[in-house]
Backbone as JSON, one array per atom type, in Angstrom:
{
  "sequence": "MRGQEIERILSRDIRQTLQRQSLQYDKLQEIRLRIGRPLMMLYANYEWIFEDIVKKESFQETLEYISNYSLYAYENELKQGFITIEGGHRVGMAGQVVIENGKVKNLKQISSMNIRVAHEVLNCADIVF",
  "N": [[0.82, -1.2, 0.0], [1.92, 1.27, 0.85], [3.79, 1.81, -1.16], [2.14, 2.35, -3.38], [0.86, 4.68, -2.51], [2.96, 6.51, -2.49], [4.03, 6.31, -5.13], [1.9, 7.2, -6.74], [1.89, 9.96, -6.48], [4.03, 10.87, -7.85], [5.66, 12.15, -10.78], [5.41, 10.71, -14.07], [7.94, 9.98, -15.26], [9.72, 10.07, -13.06], [8.53, 8.21, -11.38], [8.87, 5.9, -12.96], [11.67, 5.69, -12.93], [12.13, 5.05, -10.23], [10.67, 2.67, -10.05], [12.19, 0.96, -11.58], [14.14, 0.25, -9.82], [13.23, -1.7, -8.14], [12.19, -1.39, -5.45], [11.88, -1.88, -1.89], [9.4, -0.69, -0.15], [9.22, -0.33, 2.58], [11.75, 0.29, 3.35], [12.29, 2.68, 2.23], [12.95, 6.04, 2.86], [13.1, 8.8, 2.19], [12.44, 10.93, -0.63], [14.02, 13.11, -2.71], [13.51, 16.0, -4.53], [14.75, 18.38, -6.7], [14.6, 21.03, -8.84], [16.37, 20.78, -11.84], [18.45, 19.39, -10.71], [20.07, 16.3, -9.65], [17.93, 13.45, -9.12], [17.27, 12.3, -5.89], [17.46, 9.95, -3.17], [16.75, 8.62, 0.01], [17.41, 5.61, 1.27], [17.13, 2.75, 3.14], [18.86, 3.84, 5.02], [20.9, 4.8, 3.39], [22.14, 7.16, 1.07], [21.02, 7.68, -2.13], [21.98, 8.75, -5.28], [20.77, 9.61, -8.31], [21.35, 9.44, -11.87], [19.47, 10.72, -13.33], [18.16, 13.85, -14.03], [16.07, 16.15, -12.4], [13.45, 17.4, -14.11], [11.83, 20.52, -14.88], [9.2, 20.23, -15.75], [8.54, 17.66, -14.83], [8.74, 18.05, -12.12], [6.7, 19.92, -11.75], [4.48, 18.39, -12.53], [4.49, 16.45, -10.49], [4.02, 18.11, -8.29], [1.43, 18.95, -8.9], [0.04, 16.51, -8.65], [0.42, 16.0, -5.92], [-0.98, 18.13, -4.76], [-3.52, 17.69, -5.65], [-4.18, 19.03, -8.01], [-4.74, 21.59, -7.15], [-3.13, 23.76, -5.76], [-3.66, 26.03, -4.35], [-5.62, 25.27, -2.53], [-4.16, 24.18, -0.52], [-2.94, 26.18, 0.84], [-2.78, 26.99, 3.58], [-1.37, 24.85, 4.75], [1.0, 25.03, 3.28], [2.08, 27.34, 4.31], [3.26, 26.41, 6.56], [5.26, 24.97, 5.49], [5.01, 22.42, 4.47], [3.09, 19.7, 3.0], [0.72, 17.35, 3.98], [0.13, 14.11, 2.91], [-1.97, 11.33, 1.82], [-1.73, 8.56, 3.97], [-0.11, 9.63, 5.82], [2.3, 10.63, 5.03], [4.72, 13.18, 4.55], [5.31, 16.07, 2.62], [7.81, 18.12, 2.32], [8.46, 21.47, 1.4], [10.25, 23.94, -0.46], [10.87, 27.29, -1.39], [10.18, 30.55, -2.63], [9.4, 32.68, -0.04], [6.55, 34.48, 0.92], [6.04, 37.2, 2.87], [3.91, 38.84, 5.12], [3.06, 41.43, 7.21], [4.92, 40.47, 9.08], [4.44, 37.74, 9.15], [4.3, 34.5, 7.63], [2.8, 34.46, 4.58], [2.47, 33.08, 2.21], [3.86, 30.54, 0.05], [5.76, 30.6, -2.78], [6.91, 29.97, -6.15], [7.99, 27.35, -5.91], [10.74, 25.26, -5.56], [11.98, 23.0, -4.64], [11.39, 19.74, -3.26], [10.83, 17.5, -0.59], [10.02, 14.38, -0.03], [8.86, 12.75, 2.62], [8.69, 9.6, 3.87], [6.28, 8.02, 5.75], [6.49, 5.8, 8.53], [5.46, 3.04, 10.43], [6.32, 2.36, 13.73], [6.56, -0.23, 15.62], [5.91, -0.96, 19.03], [7.51, 1.09, 20.04], [7.25, 2.73, 22.26], [7.41, 1.12, 24.43], [9.52, 0.99, 26.29], [9.14, 3.29, 27.77], [6.8, 2.82, 29.1]],
  "CA": [[0.0, 0.0, 0.0], [2.78, 2.45, 0.95], [4.37, 2.06, -2.48], [1.13, 2.98, -4.22], [0.65, 6.05, -2.02], [4.09, 7.32, -2.92], [4.15, 6.3, -6.59], [0.85, 7.94, -7.43], [2.12, 11.41, -6.43], [5.24, 11.18, -8.61], [5.5, 12.26, -12.23], [5.6, 9.43, -14.74], [9.35, 9.62, -15.44], [10.32, 9.8, -11.75], [7.94, 6.94, -10.95], [9.53, 4.83, -13.71], [13.03, 5.57, -12.42], [12.09, 4.33, -8.95], [10.17, 1.31, -10.28], [13.31, 0.16, -12.1], [15.01, -0.12, -8.7], [12.58, -2.79, -7.38], [12.32, -0.97, -4.06], [11.04, -2.34, -0.8], [8.99, 0.62, 0.35], [9.44, -0.2, 4.03], [13.12, 0.8, 3.53], [12.37, 4.02, 1.63], [12.77, 7.06, 3.87], [12.88, 10.11, 1.59], [12.72, 11.19, -2.04], [14.33, 14.54, -2.82], [13.37, 16.56, -5.88], [15.15, 19.77, -6.87], [14.6, 21.31, -10.28], [17.69, 20.91, -12.45], [19.44, 18.65, -9.93], [19.8, 14.86, -9.7], [16.95, 12.82, -8.24], [17.95, 11.68, -4.75], [16.59, 9.15, -2.33], [17.33, 8.01, 1.21], [16.86, 4.26, 1.24], [17.84, 1.87, 4.06], [19.9, 4.69, 5.62], [21.92, 5.17, 2.41], [21.7, 8.17, 0.12], [21.19, 7.31, -3.52], [21.92, 9.87, -6.21], [20.53, 9.07, -9.65], [21.82, 10.24, -13.0], [18.31, 11.45, -13.84], [18.0, 15.23, -13.55], [14.65, 16.49, -12.23], [13.03, 18.45, -15.05], [10.8, 21.43, -14.37], [7.9, 19.66, -16.08], [8.33, 16.53, -13.93], [8.53, 18.65, -10.8], [5.36, 20.52, -11.77], [3.5, 17.28, -12.56], [4.47, 15.89, -9.14], [3.37, 19.11, -7.44], [-0.01, 18.89, -9.2], [-0.51, 15.28, -8.06], [0.43, 16.17, -4.47], [-2.0, 19.1, -4.38], [-4.77, 17.38, -6.35], [-4.35, 20.07, -9.02], [-5.2, 22.83, -6.54], [-2.15, 24.18, -4.75], [-4.32, 27.07, -3.55], [-6.36, 24.63, -1.45], [-3.21, 23.79, 0.52], [-2.23, 27.4, 1.23], [-2.49, 26.98, 5.02], [-0.29, 23.89, 4.99], [2.22, 25.55, 2.68], [2.64, 28.33, 5.23], [4.07, 25.65, 7.51], [6.38, 24.4, 4.74], [4.8, 21.05, 4.03], [1.74, 19.19, 2.77], [0.58, 15.96, 4.4], [-0.65, 13.35, 1.93], [-2.56, 10.08, 2.3], [-0.77, 7.65, 4.57], [0.67, 10.36, 6.8], [3.57, 11.05, 4.45], [4.82, 14.64, 4.47], [6.11, 16.61, 1.53], [8.38, 19.42, 2.65], [8.66, 22.28, 0.19], [11.04, 25.16, -0.32], [10.72, 28.22, -2.5], [10.19, 31.95, -2.2], [8.41, 32.93, 1.0], [5.9, 35.78, 0.91], [5.78, 37.59, 4.25], [3.04, 40.0, 5.27], [2.93, 41.78, 8.64], [5.81, 39.64, 9.88], [4.01, 36.34, 9.15], [4.32, 33.84, 6.33], [1.51, 34.53, 3.9], [2.39, 32.09, 1.14], [5.09, 30.01, -0.52], [5.61, 30.57, -4.23], [8.08, 29.54, -6.91], [8.51, 26.17, -5.22], [11.84, 24.74, -6.35], [12.44, 21.71, -4.14], [10.46, 18.97, -2.43], [11.39, 16.37, 0.12], [8.92, 13.5, 0.33], [9.25, 11.94, 3.79], [7.81, 8.44, 3.92], [5.89, 7.65, 7.11], [6.66, 4.4, 8.89], [4.97, 2.62, 11.74], [7.36, 1.76, 14.56], [5.85, -1.01, 16.63], [6.47, -1.08, 20.38], [8.55, 2.1, 20.28], [7.05, 3.36, 23.57], [7.42, 0.1, 25.48], [10.51, 1.32, 27.32], [8.59, 4.35, 28.58], [5.77, 2.23, 29.96]],
  "C": [[0.86, 1.26, 0.0], [3.38, 2.81, -0.41], [3.4, 2.76, -3.41], [0.88, 4.42, -3.81], [1.75, 6.98, -2.51], [4.14, 7.41, -4.45], [3.1, 7.17, -7.26], [1.01, 9.46, -7.35], [3.33, 11.83, -7.25], [4.92, 11.29, -10.1], [5.86, 10.91, -12.87], [7.07, 9.05, -14.84], [10.05, 9.34, -14.11], [9.83, 8.47, -11.21], [8.65, 5.77, -11.65], [10.97, 4.61, -13.25], [13.05, 4.76, -11.13], [11.61, 2.89, -9.13], [11.27, 0.4, -10.83], [14.23, -0.34, -10.99], [14.46, -1.29, -7.89], [12.7, -2.54, -5.88], [11.42, -1.76, -3.12], [10.65, -1.06, -0.06], [9.11, 0.76, 1.86], [10.86, 0.3, 4.33], [13.3, 2.21, 2.95], [12.04, 5.06, 2.69], [12.42, 8.42, 3.27], [13.13, 10.05, 0.09], [12.91, 12.7, -2.15], [14.3, 14.98, -4.28], [13.77, 18.02, -5.86], [15.27, 20.01, -8.37], [16.03, 21.51, -10.77], [18.8, 20.17, -11.73], [19.11, 17.16, -10.0], [18.7, 14.44, -8.71], [17.73, 12.12, -7.13], [16.94, 10.92, -3.9], [17.4, 8.67, -1.12], [16.64, 6.67, 1.37], [17.73, 3.37, 2.13], [19.06, 2.58, 4.65], [21.07, 5.01, 4.69], [21.33, 6.2, 1.44], [22.04, 7.71, -1.29], [21.07, 8.57, -4.36], [21.83, 9.27, -7.62], [21.12, 10.0, -10.71], [20.7, 11.12, -13.56], [18.24, 12.83, -13.2], [16.5, 15.52, -13.48], [14.31, 17.66, -13.14], [11.91, 19.29, -14.44], [9.41, 20.85, -14.6], [7.55, 18.5, -15.14], [8.02, 17.02, -12.52], [7.12, 19.21, -10.72], [4.27, 19.45, -11.76], [3.37, 16.66, -11.17], [3.74, 16.83, -8.19], [1.85, 19.11, -7.66], [-0.65, 17.65, -8.58], [-0.61, 15.43, -6.54], [-0.72, 17.06, -4.02], [-3.36, 18.84, -5.03], [-5.16, 18.49, -7.32], [-4.87, 21.39, -8.45], [-4.26, 23.22, -5.4], [-2.76, 25.22, -3.82], [-5.04, 26.45, -2.34], [-5.46, 24.23, -0.28], [-2.41, 24.99, 1.04], [-1.86, 27.41, 2.71], [-1.37, 26.01, 5.37], [1.04, 24.4, 4.44], [2.88, 26.61, 3.56], [3.55, 27.66, 6.25], [5.25, 24.96, 6.81], [6.2, 22.98, 4.28], [3.32, 20.77, 3.77], [1.75, 17.74, 3.22], [-0.32, 15.25, 3.39], [-1.16, 12.05, 2.57], [-1.46, 9.16, 2.84], [0.1, 8.33, 5.62], [2.03, 10.81, 6.32], [3.57, 12.58, 4.35], [5.73, 15.04, 3.32], [6.55, 18.0, 1.93], [8.69, 20.17, 1.38], [9.46, 23.53, 0.52], [10.88, 25.99, -1.58], [10.82, 29.63, -1.96], [9.04, 32.17, -1.21], [7.87, 34.35, 0.88], [5.51, 36.1, 2.35], [4.93, 38.86, 4.26], [2.81, 40.22, 6.77], [3.74, 40.85, 9.54], [5.44, 38.17, 9.93], [4.08, 35.79, 7.73], [2.92, 33.87, 5.75], [1.36, 33.39, 2.89], [3.79, 31.62, 0.78], [4.88, 29.96, -2.02], [6.93, 30.19, -4.87], [8.77, 28.38, -6.21], [9.56, 25.51, -6.12], [12.4, 23.42, -5.84], [11.38, 21.08, -3.25], [11.22, 17.82, -1.8], [10.21, 15.52, 0.6], [9.41, 12.57, 1.44], [8.23, 10.83, 3.96], [7.55, 8.06, 5.37], [6.06, 6.15, 7.33], [6.1, 4.15, 10.28], [6.13, 1.96, 12.49], [6.67, 1.07, 15.72], [6.64, -1.06, 17.93], [7.52, -0.03, 20.71], [8.41, 2.77, 21.65], [7.12, 2.36, 24.72], [8.38, 0.46, 26.61], [10.0, 2.4, 28.26], [7.57, 3.78, 29.57], [6.38, 1.25, 30.91]]
}
């Protein structure tokens, strides 16, 4: 299920690049997208850098999937710097910050995304109890 949640928000070419790797999604921690820079991934505590350069079109397609084609609808979340998607995964975003009256009003010209894959950690609080 986790693989489908992540794959469906990625542009076709990025999705195909990751599918060629035969990933185990329980080991996938992050996917990093920066326009004009190599596709990167944190997988099983190792950083992978791909030869594939993230194209502006691929980045925009991914952004549209993440926001369900309505980035405006996520304006409040963008003020915090991230959008939460199905499955509890968070997509951190960076770009130009618009400040009004000393507060973040909006994020525009988004140029990088960091997709953080949520993982369940069973029994992690046992030591506390």
